[in-house]
């Protein structure tokens, strides 16, 4: 292998600046998409077990559609197609006047995709762990809405902190898709540096470590939450 | 937006079909290769010897934390350097897919195997079967059934992931459509088509997985 | 392979052994290096290199050299040159300090400068018209630092939109997501040809920046590098280079720019 | 107190309950037994409306369970129910389990509810476990918390669905003792169980179910000495001999 | 036949078995009982090496279980084992369940194995169920298939780990009857169970375990009338009274 190592490029102001700003954008996009995903996923997942037929149907359609179209295609739809099919003035607003149009588009697209997956987890948690206690809760005289709010939902959510960790990690990884619409996040910046310096090893190593550290932080944070609310115990001992 | 021109789909269908063929090839190779490698990794992870289990679990953790796009870049850049030959984007993408998906299939196989009750292996051993026999005759057939829906779901994810080979200039289905979209300025029609095709295939597979899961004895 | 790449003049040795040279080409970098309708590599850089290879043949006194074309992309081109897979990479890669650490560059084949691609209807004629506008620029290209310098120099107030490649740059301008695509002008010719409404587009602004391009050769091949530069020098002097230029860029009304002419003059030989 | 009249229930085209009729009067203890799958759980869940049924009526204290005008939650709060697998809320302490419905259904203040819960936990012998989670309790203890949860609502009747069959043999007694005390204090009870010892000690009447029908509704003494149906006789032999 | 001497076993720093010693002679039926978690299952699994132990020795027919030179699979094939939760292979029919180890361990031909399996299935009263899957069988039937699976290997001894405690009360008898027959035919048996009726009928001796120790190893008659330890007395009261 004929390759000249030069780790110093990672410490040159320009390239270091690029890589760190990429890391920062990755974190920002990940957190923002995760916030969207959690909100939407919680609503849709809950709606899946709602008494209203139309709410269940609507949530079901959302989950089926958003889970089954590749996130990259969704990103393209939001970015390239949406502005062209809405009225011209609104399309131009989307393309030009929306603050940070690429970032917002990426957050919406990734958030809604991840949200559909979170919704599935929420539904599964409610069905597997929360719902079996419904009869017991009803039998004490709680109204269905109360039983859901006080028992079924809290239990269902506690049980899925573990699976949600995976979804959080997936969301972080999805943030790299935004490079295809020109967001200079971590992967894009590492490629950027490679392009300028031909020092691909060093640049990709930086990105790899960046993702690993983010991943470890996410896993650690979620595990901390899981322990605090006793989620693991819920999954092991059948309630 | 100008008027829709759905004829564009018919005119570019041969080109799109080539893209779909590449996507299918990627899915096939990634799934078969990923399953084989993943199976080995899973056995390593389940081993009680740390020399086997620690490397396997490290590998899985790293692969699961990295975005596929980055892994694709890594291999695209690394493979020619290491083997000193141009391998083309396809070979490096195939390699990246197999190695990447192996981490996920490893977790599926592991879940499938640990899902089989401990008592089953006790029961097999107690009748005098050897460990390998227990694995082959009792654990695996049951694990495979439990794994089927998970494997189907993973195939959906792999299929969705194939759209990423765009970044190493391979023409998968989505990229083929992108090319037509920008060549003829027909982004709306092409991306709508792509979304529908993916939706139909993935939703069909997802529903099949759900159906299969419901039919499983618990 | 790996070990072979470490020795000096490995390409010469290989040429003597196999009479084959590998040329790195691009599939769609019109008009530098692309595949024609019959899928044969052609273009300004490819023809340039073909003549260089003729000179290699006579310098090394080989009866014949077969050319093996290897398609490369932006991402793998340097790895393939660095590890010796490709002996001569023929498209026009901008020669930078950093890149010189990994590979060697030939004399200047082309000097690109940055300009703007805009819709005629936008009314943009010069950089001063850019204030308050959105300007697209390709990530990783040589225009990106140019744009930063330009903004600092002219104290422009613009929003920069990063795009992944030239095609995306064209789309952003056509869909009015950006008002101008700031890029190396060599790429504009291909883009305009590709556009559905070429008449609506226009190249404006003064040529900005200096991005000398050359052909890449693996390190530790002084003999080949010397022959390549020698051959190019002869072509610069004889006018052959200019004829090639006119053949490929003349159709767009382009002429050898003063910067390119200066580079060529410096790198050619006296009688 | 509880009047069941001609109740029919199907799942799909499977007829699970057929023409079931029975009454439980105030202060009576009725034991329900029968082979697995005969519909015992289904019947008992019909009584507080957890399982809707197609035909017939069930009234509790004169209030019809199936009438759309009935306030089901209110009715349920007056009937305690204990399940085979305890069904405690695993994310709450024993005390919180017992207090929850008092606070949200009876609108007691937290302090009031907790005071009452402590009293009832002490009564079932778990005064020292108020802050334990269900996962830290043995099966017998969990089931006693679950009885306390029902009792805390001051129910007028209690339904039990195989309260001891998920328990280790040694723990069965501690639960049966609590139930026996309740019975002796005059609580109206309907108990699905295979503990024939318990039935012999405290039941007033025994209902025997087979394939969705109540085939036997006899006073205790007669059930154990001279059951009417062949199926009940066979069942008794099987359950009593081992 | 089975000699257990000073066996110790820990999981982590939890001492699960402490200094356990006992023998089961040829043709003897030994019942093991004791509170939940006292180590009964662990002890019985040590005997055929399913659970490795740290100290002490266990020999079966003179062969040490823990010696690294022992061919464990061969030894296990000579000891039948029946589990609380049946552990039938759900992807095979009853016949295939019974034939599998005969084919792969005893190297019988499929035809030979199947013939033998049919005979044994008939013997446990399931001649007509050879092609049923476990999921199509009741609990009692599944447990009888599982006994047949062990018997098909012509074992010299049989180990049972609570074979009836996962069964509906009505089905307990059909399993106990099969076991009783085995005992009467002179099979060497070690049975963990809480079915004291069964113990009274067929046991020669009773082992009582508490917190990892064998606190009582007495002939049946004495165990039921005058157990040595206080804990065993309390256990008996609890298990026998309800
Ligand atoms: N939700 C349901 N959907 C379909 N069938 C059901 C449902 N619940 C119960 N059944 C069926 O109804 C029948 C009676 O069930 P039930 O639980 O009332 O019996 P049981 O007498 O309580 O039996 P066990 O002693 O096993 O608890 C069974 O055949 C069961 O399979
Ligand atoms: N694999 C294991 N890892 C850690 N601890 C274990 C394991 N298996 C059993 N134990 C512990 O060993 C102790 C004895 O378990 P064992 O199953 O032998 O008891 P038992 O007498 O059979 O109880 P039961 O009547 O509930 O079946 C228990 O405290 C149990 O928690
Ligand atoms: Mg029941
Ligand atoms: Mg046990």
mmCIF file of C-alpha atoms in Angstrom, chain A:
data_model
loop_
_atom_site.group_PDB
_atom_site.id
_atom_site.type_symbol
_atom_site.label_atom_id
_atom_site.label_comp_id
_atom_site.label_asym_id
_atom_site.label_seq_id
_atom_site.Cartn_x
_atom_site.Cartn_y
_atom_site.Cartn_z
ATOM 1 C CA UNK A 1 0.000 0.000 0.000
ATOM 2 C CA UNK A 2 1.528 3.236 -1.149
ATOM 3 C CA UNK A 3 0.042 5.821 1.142
ATOM 4 C CA UNK A 4 1.660 8.752 2.915
ATOM 5 C CA UNK A 5 0.157 9.217 6.319
ATOM 6 C CA UNK A 6 -0.236 12.739 7.515
ATOM 7 C CA UNK A 7 -2.291 13.049 10.650
ATOM 8 C CA UNK A 8 -1.270 16.668 10.955
ATOM 9 C CA UNK A 9 -3.905 17.629 8.418
ATOM 10 C CA UNK A 10 -6.535 16.972 11.057
ATOM 11 C CA UNK A 11 -4.988 19.762 13.091
ATOM 12 C CA UNK A 12 -4.669 22.311 10.301
ATOM 13 C CA UNK A 13 -7.034 25.148 11.090
ATOM 14 C CA UNK A 14 -9.047 24.909 7.888
ATOM 15 C CA UNK A 15 -9.624 21.169 7.896
ATOM 16 C CA UNK A 16 -10.072 20.917 11.634
ATOM 17 C CA UNK A 17 -12.619 23.693 11.360
ATOM 18 C CA UNK A 18 -14.509 21.822 8.650
ATOM 19 C CA UNK A 19 -14.545 18.561 10.544
ATOM 20 C CA UNK A 20 -15.658 20.099 13.810
ATOM 21 C CA UNK A 21 -18.390 22.092 12.132
ATOM 22 C CA UNK A 22 -19.461 18.858 10.430
ATOM 23 C CA UNK A 23 -19.603 17.134 13.794
ATOM 24 C CA UNK A 24 -21.627 19.999 15.196
ATOM 25 C CA UNK A 25 -24.153 19.849 12.344
ATOM 26 C CA UNK A 26 -24.436 16.105 12.711
ATOM 27 C CA UNK A 27 -25.262 16.547 16.378
ATOM 28 C CA UNK A 28 -27.731 19.346 15.708
ATOM 29 C CA UNK A 29 -29.519 17.499 12.910
ATOM 30 C CA UNK A 30 -29.608 14.274 14.910
ATOM 31 C CA UNK A 31 -31.062 15.913 17.989
ATOM 32 C CA UNK A 32 -33.599 17.930 16.043
ATOM 33 C CA UNK A 33 -34.692 14.908 13.965
ATOM 34 C CA UNK A 34 -34.921 12.825 17.116
ATOM 35 C CA UNK A 35 -37.144 15.432 18.714
ATOM 36 C CA UNK A 36 -39.417 15.327 15.662
ATOM 37 C CA UNK A 37 -39.331 11.520 15.606
ATOM 38 C CA UNK A 38 -40.217 11.179 19.286
ATOM 39 C CA UNK A 39 -43.094 13.633 19.084
ATOM 40 C CA UNK A 40 -44.590 12.200 15.932
ATOM 41 C CA UNK A 41 -43.833 8.604 16.950
ATOM 42 C CA UNK A 42 -45.485 9.025 20.317
ATOM 43 C CA UNK A 43 -48.600 10.548 18.776
ATOM 44 C CA UNK A 44 -48.884 8.011 15.967
ATOM 45 C CA UNK A 45 -47.981 5.043 18.179
ATOM 46 C CA UNK A 46 -50.610 6.064 20.700
ATOM 47 C CA UNK A 47 -53.152 6.697 17.996
ATOM 48 C CA UNK A 48 -52.586 3.128 16.793
ATOM 49 C CA UNK A 49 -54.262 1.856 19.951
ATOM 50 C CA UNK A 50 -56.855 4.628 20.175
ATOM 51 C CA UNK A 51 -60.542 3.713 20.328
ATOM 52 C CA UNK A 52 -61.275 5.870 17.292
ATOM 53 C CA UNK A 53 -61.166 3.871 14.081
ATOM 54 C CA UNK A 54 -60.181 6.803 11.948
ATOM 55 C CA UNK A 55 -57.309 7.733 14.266
ATOM 56 C CA UNK A 56 -56.015 4.166 14.072
ATOM 57 C CA UNK A 57 -56.363 4.121 10.310
ATOM 58 C CA UNK A 58 -54.649 7.459 9.848
ATOM 59 C CA UNK A 59 -51.743 6.511 12.075
ATOM 60 C CA UNK A 60 -51.508 3.148 10.304
ATOM 61 C CA UNK A 61 -51.263 4.791 6.906
ATOM 62 C CA UNK A 62 -48.604 7.199 8.157
ATOM 63 C CA UNK A 63 -46.541 4.354 9.607
ATOM 64 C CA UNK A 64 -46.873 2.112 6.553
ATOM 65 C CA UNK A 65 -46.003 4.814 4.057
ATOM 66 C CA UNK A 66 -43.162 6.491 5.872
ATOM 67 C CA UNK A 67 -41.547 3.275 6.990
ATOM 68 C CA UNK A 68 -41.552 1.731 3.553
ATOM 69 C CA UNK A 69 -40.159 4.483 1.367
ATOM 70 C CA UNK A 70 -36.381 4.747 1.634
ATOM 71 C CA UNK A 71 -35.368 7.751 3.712
ATOM 72 C CA UNK A 72 -33.199 9.041 0.872
ATOM 73 C CA UNK A 73 -36.172 9.032 -1.485
ATOM 74 C CA UNK A 74 -38.217 10.853 1.131
ATOM 75 C CA UNK A 75 -35.468 13.420 1.462
ATOM 76 C CA UNK A 76 -35.502 13.954 -2.299
ATOM 77 C CA UNK A 77 -39.282 14.224 -2.322
ATOM 78 C CA UNK A 78 -39.225 16.921 0.328
ATOM 79 C CA UNK A 79 -36.314 18.724 -1.265
ATOM 80 C CA UNK A 80 -36.774 18.418 -4.999
ATOM 81 C CA UNK A 81 -40.417 17.590 -5.529
ATOM 82 C CA UNK A 82 -42.434 19.357 -2.860
ATOM 83 C CA UNK A 83 -41.415 22.924 -3.865
ATOM 84 C CA UNK A 84 -42.356 22.168 -7.468
ATOM 85 C CA UNK A 85 -45.834 20.836 -6.854
ATOM 86 C CA UNK A 86 -47.053 23.540 -4.490
ATOM 87 C CA UNK A 87 -48.074 26.993 -5.737
ATOM 88 C CA UNK A 88 -45.119 28.838 -7.209
ATOM 89 C CA UNK A 89 -44.812 31.505 -4.550
ATOM 90 C CA UNK A 90 -44.877 28.968 -1.733
ATOM 91 C CA UNK A 91 -42.390 26.787 -3.576
ATOM 92 C CA UNK A 92 -40.031 29.697 -3.945
ATOM 93 C CA UNK A 93 -40.468 30.512 -0.273
ATOM 94 C CA UNK A 94 -39.544 26.915 0.591
ATOM 95 C CA UNK A 95 -36.495 27.064 -1.613
ATOM 96 C CA UNK A 96 -35.255 30.528 -0.783
ATOM 97 C CA UNK A 97 -36.776 32.174 2.262
ATOM 98 C CA UNK A 98 -37.207 29.335 4.691
ATOM 99 C CA UNK A 99 -34.386 29.734 7.227
ATOM 100 C CA UNK A 100 -31.717 27.072 6.661
ATOM 101 C CA UNK A 101 -33.773 25.325 3.963
ATOM 102 C CA UNK A 102 -31.494 22.286 3.562
ATOM 103 C CA UNK A 103 -31.209 21.653 7.287
ATOM 104 C CA UNK A 104 -34.901 22.107 7.943
ATOM 105 C CA UNK A 105 -35.754 19.812 5.042
ATOM 106 C CA UNK A 106 -33.322 17.174 6.315
ATOM 107 C CA UNK A 107 -34.697 17.366 9.853
ATOM 108 C CA UNK A 108 -38.286 17.057 8.645
ATOM 109 C CA UNK A 109 -37.522 14.161 6.297
ATOM 110 C CA UNK A 110 -35.362 12.202 8.726
ATOM 111 C CA UNK A 111 -37.634 13.016 11.655
ATOM 112 C CA UNK A 112 -40.765 11.781 9.895
ATOM 113 C CA UNK A 113 -39.078 8.584 8.723
ATOM 114 C CA UNK A 114 -37.649 7.840 12.160
ATOM 115 C CA UNK A 115 -40.997 8.854 13.656
ATOM 116 C CA UNK A 116 -42.743 6.051 11.793
ATOM 117 C CA UNK A 117 -40.281 3.569 13.257
ATOM 118 C CA UNK A 118 -40.629 5.032 16.750
ATOM 119 C CA UNK A 119 -44.393 4.766 16.362
ATOM 120 C CA UNK A 120 -44.057 1.039 15.687
ATOM 121 C CA UNK A 121 -41.981 0.630 18.841
ATOM 122 C CA UNK A 122 -44.476 2.616 20.901
ATOM 123 C CA UNK A 123 -47.314 0.502 19.562
ATOM 124 C CA UNK A 124 -45.419 -2.708 20.246
ATOM 125 C CA UNK A 125 -44.541 -1.587 23.768
ATOM 126 C CA UNK A 126 -48.129 -0.701 24.519
ATOM 127 C CA UNK A 127 -49.401 -3.956 23.074
ATOM 128 C CA UNK A 128 -46.865 -6.240 24.722
ATOM 129 C CA UNK A 129 -46.422 -4.673 28.127
ATOM 130 C CA UNK A 130 -49.080 -2.050 28.720
ATOM 131 C CA UNK A 131 -52.249 -3.443 27.195
ATOM 132 C CA UNK A 132 -52.292 -6.745 29.147
ATOM 133 C CA UNK A 133 -52.860 -4.695 32.305
ATOM 134 C CA UNK A 134 -55.858 -2.899 30.812
ATOM 135 C CA UNK A 135 -58.453 -5.324 32.223
ATOM 136 C CA UNK A 136 -56.920 -5.110 35.690
ATOM 137 C CA UNK A 137 -56.957 -1.323 35.560
ATOM 138 C CA UNK A 138 -60.530 -1.213 34.239
ATOM 139 C CA UNK A 139 -61.632 -3.652 36.914
ATOM 140 C CA UNK A 140 -60.709 -1.159 39.616
ATOM 141 C CA UNK A 141 -63.098 1.337 38.077
ATOM 142 C CA UNK A 142 -60.648 3.484 36.135
ATOM 143 C CA UNK A 143 -62.096 4.913 32.937
ATOM 144 C CA UNK A 144 -60.426 3.631 29.737
ATOM 145 C CA UNK A 145 -58.719 6.990 29.140
ATOM 146 C CA UNK A 146 -57.434 7.019 32.724
ATOM 147 C CA UNK A 147 -56.242 3.444 32.524
ATOM 148 C CA UNK A 148 -54.404 4.294 29.335
ATOM 149 C CA UNK A 149 -52.823 7.438 30.722
ATOM 150 C CA UNK A 150 -51.910 6.079 34.153
ATOM 151 C CA UNK A 151 -50.947 2.486 33.404
ATOM 152 C CA UNK A 152 -50.807 1.400 29.787
ATOM 153 C CA UNK A 153 -48.825 4.280 28.291
ATOM 154 C CA UNK A 154 -46.248 4.729 31.084
ATOM 155 C CA UNK A 155 -45.610 1.004 31.122
ATOM 156 C CA UNK A 156 -45.421 0.718 27.357
ATOM 157 C CA UNK A 157 -42.924 3.573 27.194
ATOM 158 C CA UNK A 158 -40.762 2.217 29.976
ATOM 159 C CA UNK A 159 -40.491 -1.086 28.207
ATOM 160 C CA UNK A 160 -39.193 0.397 24.948
ATOM 161 C CA UNK A 161 -36.317 2.566 26.097
ATOM 162 C CA UNK A 162 -33.965 -0.193 24.948
ATOM 163 C CA UNK A 163 -35.383 -0.500 21.414
ATOM 164 C CA UNK A 164 -35.584 3.291 21.236
ATOM 165 C CA UNK A 165 -31.823 3.401 21.709
ATOM 166 C CA UNK A 166 -31.464 1.630 18.370
ATOM 167 C CA UNK A 167 -33.879 4.050 16.771
ATOM 168 C CA UNK A 168 -31.915 6.981 18.178
ATOM 169 C CA UNK A 169 -28.706 5.520 16.730
ATOM 170 C CA UNK A 170 -30.433 5.016 13.393
ATOM 171 C CA UNK A 171 -31.501 8.650 13.447
ATOM 172 C CA UNK A 172 -27.918 9.761 14.054
ATOM 173 C CA UNK A 173 -26.785 7.654 11.128
ATOM 174 C CA UNK A 174 -29.574 8.983 8.931
ATOM 175 C CA UNK A 175 -28.305 12.514 9.489
ATOM 176 C CA UNK A 176 -25.528 11.623 7.054
ATOM 177 C CA UNK A 177 -28.112 11.441 4.254
ATOM 178 C CA UNK A 178 -28.429 15.189 4.377
ATOM 179 C CA UNK A 179 -25.090 15.429 2.595
ATOM 180 C CA UNK A 180 -26.932 14.575 -0.613
ATOM 181 C CA UNK A 181 -28.807 17.865 -0.469
ATOM 182 C CA UNK A 182 -25.684 19.817 0.352
ATOM 183 C CA UNK A 183 -25.616 19.891 4.146
ATOM 184 C CA UNK A 184 -21.997 19.817 5.272
ATOM 185 C CA UNK A 185 -22.352 17.405 8.157
ATOM 186 C CA UNK A 186 -19.655 15.056 9.425
ATOM 187 C CA UNK A 187 -19.539 12.572 6.544
ATOM 188 C CA UNK A 188 -19.689 15.327 3.950
ATOM 189 C CA UNK A 189 -16.900 17.249 5.625
ATOM 190 C CA UNK A 190 -14.681 14.183 5.831
ATOM 191 C CA UNK A 191 -15.177 13.621 2.135
ATOM 192 C CA UNK A 192 -14.581 17.310 1.624
ATOM 193 C CA UNK A 193 -11.214 17.074 3.370
ATOM 194 C CA UNK A 194 -10.361 13.938 1.402
ATOM 195 C CA UNK A 195 -11.086 15.791 -1.798
ATOM 196 C CA UNK A 196 -8.799 18.661 -0.932
ATOM 197 C CA UNK A 197 -5.911 16.747 0.554
ATOM 198 C CA UNK A 198 -6.232 13.199 -0.743
ATOM 199 C CA UNK A 199 -5.734 12.165 2.903
ATOM 200 C CA UNK A 200 -8.831 9.982 3.027
ATOM 201 C CA UNK A 201 -7.706 7.695 5.805
ATOM 202 C CA UNK A 202 -7.236 10.499 8.264
ATOM 203 C CA UNK A 203 -10.451 12.255 7.348
ATOM 204 C CA UNK A 204 -12.618 9.129 7.435
ATOM 205 C CA UNK A 205 -11.015 8.057 10.677
ATOM 206 C CA UNK A 206 -12.026 11.335 12.248
ATOM 207 C CA UNK A 207 -15.602 10.850 11.073
ATOM 208 C CA UNK A 208 -15.672 7.242 12.223
ATOM 209 C CA UNK A 209 -14.511 8.169 15.692
ATOM 210 C CA UNK A 210 -16.984 11.025 15.725
ATOM 211 C CA UNK A 211 -19.888 8.668 15.047
ATOM 212 C CA UNK A 212 -18.617 6.133 17.563
ATOM 213 C CA UNK A 213 -18.412 8.778 20.266
ATOM 214 C CA UNK A 214 -21.888 10.064 19.464
ATOM 215 C CA UNK A 215 -23.124 6.473 19.475
ATOM 216 C CA UNK A 216 -21.556 5.770 22.847
ATOM 217 C CA UNK A 217 -23.072 8.936 24.288
ATOM 218 C CA UNK A 218 -26.507 8.012 22.962
ATOM 219 C CA UNK A 219 -26.238 4.457 24.280
ATOM 220 C CA UNK A 220 -24.990 5.675 27.642
ATOM 221 C CA UNK A 221 -27.702 8.282 27.964
ATOM 222 C CA UNK A 222 -30.475 5.865 27.063
ATOM 223 C CA UNK A 223 -29.100 3.202 29.376
ATOM 224 C CA UNK A 224 -29.036 5.743 32.182
ATOM 225 C CA UNK A 225 -32.672 6.582 31.513
ATOM 226 C CA UNK A 226 -33.548 2.898 31.269
ATOM 227 C CA UNK A 227 -31.987 2.155 34.634
ATOM 228 C CA UNK A 228 -33.626 5.169 36.237
ATOM 229 C CA UNK A 229 -37.114 4.055 35.225
ATOM 230 C CA UNK A 230 -36.492 0.342 35.592
ATOM 231 C CA UNK A 231 -37.189 -0.576 31.976
ATOM 232 C CA UNK A 232 -34.944 -3.632 31.881
ATOM 233 C CA UNK A 233 -36.776 -5.257 34.773
ATOM 234 C CA UNK A 234 -40.046 -4.751 32.901
ATOM 235 C CA UNK A 235 -38.776 -6.562 29.857
ATOM 236 C CA UNK A 236 -37.388 -9.534 31.765
ATOM 237 C CA UNK A 237 -40.012 -10.403 34.357
ATOM 238 C CA UNK A 238 -43.349 -10.896 32.696
ATOM 239 C CA UNK A 239 -45.622 -8.480 34.494
#
